[in-house]
Amino acid sequence: MDWQPNQESLKTLSTCLRDSLSGWNKPLQKQAEDMLVQAKASPDINNYLALIFSSAIAPPGLEVDFTPEGWHLVRTAAGIMLKNQVKANFKDIPATSLALIKLAVPMGIQDKNSQIRNVSGNIATELIRRGGLLNWQEFLPELLRLIGNEGGQIPSEAQEGAMAAMAKICEDNPKMLEAPVNGQRPLNFLLPKFIEATQSPLPKVRAQALTAINVFTDRKSQAMLNSIDSLLQHLFHLAEDPVPEVRRQVCRAFVRLVETRPDKLLPHINGLVDYIISQQKNDDEELACEAAEFWLSVGEHENLWQALEPYVQNIIPVLLQCMVYSGEDIALLGGASDDEEEDDREEDIKPQFAKKTQTRNINKDDPSADQNKNGNAYEKLASMDEDLEEGEIDDDDDEDGDDNPDEKWTLRKCSAAALDVFARDFGGPVFTSILPYLQTNLKHEEWPLREAAVLALGAVAEGCMDVVVPHLPELIPYLITLLDDPEPVVRQITCWTLGRYSSWAAELPEPAQRNTYFMPLMEGILRKMLDKNKKVQEAGASAMANLEEKAGKQLEPYCGPIIQQYVRCFKKYKDRNMWILYDCVQTLAENIGPVLARPELRDQLMPALIERWHKVGDQSREIFPLLECLSYVAMALNNAFAPFAEPIFARCINIIHQNLEQAVMATNNPNLDQPDKDFLVTSLDLLSAIIQALSDENAAKLVENSHQTFFELLSFCMEDPTDEVQQSAYAVLGDCAKFVFGQLKPFLPSIMPILLRRLDLDNILDEEIEGSFSVVNNACWSAGEIAMQYKTEMAPYVPELLQRCVEIMTNPNVPKGVSENAAIALGRLGLDHYALLAPHLPNFAEDFLDSMDEVDPSEEKATAFKGFSMVVAQNPQSIESVLMHFFVAIARYPELKLRSVAKADLHDVFQNVLNIYRQIIPQFHEFISQMEPQDQAALKANYTI
């Protein structure tokens, strides 16, 4: 390697890396960042980064300018920048530079500093992800050499760094390791080595070895099949490991093996139950939570859950014990104040979901990295990389809600979920076993025990409803009193539990019973939506949405007071709780539908929604739930939504336009972030809902008023790289074909080629297959709707559409629903193009009939069968092999008694086809006699044969 650095360039780059971390000198920081952007254009940039990153001390000539601590930060920044370079520009990196990087990475993996080791692992996995295993064949053997430490000379840091890098490579590239390389699957060789590494005397190596193994425990690979017995022996040995992180990985392995190898766990279930119980009682929260996951996995496994029945009475007390808030949680939650007037912090407004703790944490227990020193610089390091990994510090870690036990996946929540699963598995005996606990604690003076009892009662609601019902006349009134408990946390959980039992109250047969139980329950939950504590407001709103789903149309008499309370909430709520309020409104709209169009209800609700609509900016994430909510409201109001539609429709188009422009700018300028595609998805979905809801005349006016912009933007969305955007775009396209075809028609010559390309299965990438099929599904449906309207003018597109639909129907890897939509589209194509399709009938008749067998009766099915039958009439001899299937389909076609024009037409077309076959089949009645008696009877009853 003959490359030599220029000393001045090396010093300049090192200084820029240091100054880019200078949080206390913003002008200097900005200047350094700009220079780093310019430096990326240098052909030697990666050489310099590799040199800096691999230099444990400042190179000669730079010692004076950098302290050891400062040089460490420069190295780390160089490593992160190098990883980003590999990620973004791998194909453009010269071979000589790649060689230098591949020399630097193994050196970094053996570094004494854990952060450098972690960043080295991140660079390594990125190199393999981009270049594959064959481009760095010597690397994995080198890692195994370091991990194995056969001569006993490898430093512990190198062993730990190598195993951590290997775990990252496994996590990021599992398919690559399972696939054949030069005739061998790397995992077949690697997995036994990982199992050996679990015997290492170094705890971090044992834990990381298990981390690597656990990437594959829930994947059915040949390597795991070969090694399962050896793995189980080592897991049982490691079960008593003194290090909690190792035992946590052991528990994780057992959890994942539930799905893939229940047969191997079943003989050991007795010992496993005892072990998991002991680990769930451990003081280490992460270990205990991982153990509790085992009950969830086994309880939800269709063949294994019954094996737990003898042990349920031993497990449930542990679950109940773990459902009580810990002392630390109590300190955080107890005595929460009334905060309804306090504005939300920005981080509170982000959509919050319970989440499991991420395993990639930097320097969790490494004394070599002092987080308090250079704090500002460490924060800046994080912002250099969009995709943070281990070794790259996230400066938002303390602000993502993890301090609040209500915002993360905890042992308490996992235990409650397990109790819920057990209740659904085993029913009554679960309630019987918790009844003494409920009797003792529901009225306990200490709020944590009172709260846990209410949680337990709610957890068993779905599985034990039958045995709880006799107690509900006593329990429901008591729970309603707990809505006024002095502790907000108790009020919160009471809302949730009442929501879980609301179906019982809503379904009571007698009006007097509903007045006694349902009315107070609903009024109590509505009242809590305006509690003085924001968390209780959120719980009340969530419970109300639950109640709406369960009560359904039975809410119609109470819509007035419900809407009135929602309007008050719109005036009172801070930003965060607006999200769940939108959910309440849309769930109500979904369940009561046209009732919402009553003027006295609409005229209360819509002004509140429109007022919020004006307050929320186009770039606010709150626009997502607001647009989704308006979609449901529009569908419920139907044409009564017309007075509000025009400005909403126009704004959606504007949001789409802005987002697409931002995407183009970001594509052309790598320093700009790609916009959030949810803006596109929710705007498209609302446009779709409005077009469906309004009269055809009103919908057509909206589209016309958008001039050419509407369909031009729609065609861009149809080609967006994001599947979710395409899926929504094709839904809009189908709705336009159905309801505003006159406005769509002039644009079809430019839209149809895009649609046909999307139906080409060769354009689906393996890693995107699930999302892509959802797009293909909607594209098939929209093609069928266009065919219905475009009629004979569809002719230029028939050959390719026929080819695509047949490919979809005949591909065994395509989901059933997608094949059904392809069959419907093809059938509808036959309505006006039967002569064009008839010569190809033998290629698709069997698959068409197979696909249509399980399609529910609908206008789509009727028109598709009509088109197919018209094609058959043109070429009746060609489907002799599936003729019986066709006759059975005719006999079993339901509800043909003139329920609609489409079905009346279908009856006539079926009769015409039968007449044709009656003339060309000599022994027609003998052929019919081969059908099942009930099918013969149906055919004779409905047709003249």
Short mmCIF file of C-alpha atoms in Angstrom, two decimals, residues 912-924:
data_model
loop_
_atom_site.label_atom_id
_atom_site.label_comp_id
_atom_site.label_asym_id
_atom_site.label_seq_id
_atom_site.Cartn_x
_atom_site.Cartn_y
_atom_site.Cartn_z
CA ASN A 912 -76.90 -17.86 -22.49
CA VAL A 913 -73.75 -19.87 -21.73
CA LEU A 914 -75.82 -22.85 -20.58
CA ASN A 915 -77.81 -22.66 -23.82
CA ILE A 916 -74.57 -22.75 -25.83
CA TYR A 917 -73.32 -25.85 -23.98
CA ARG A 918 -76.73 -27.51 -24.23
CA GLN A 919 -76.36 -27.27 -28.00
CA ILE A 920 -72.73 -28.43 -28.31
CA ILE A 921 -72.66 -31.20 -25.66
CA PRO A 922 -74.46 -34.28 -27.07
CA GLN A 923 -75.17 -35.85 -23.67
CA PHE A 924 -75.79 -32.55 -21.84
#
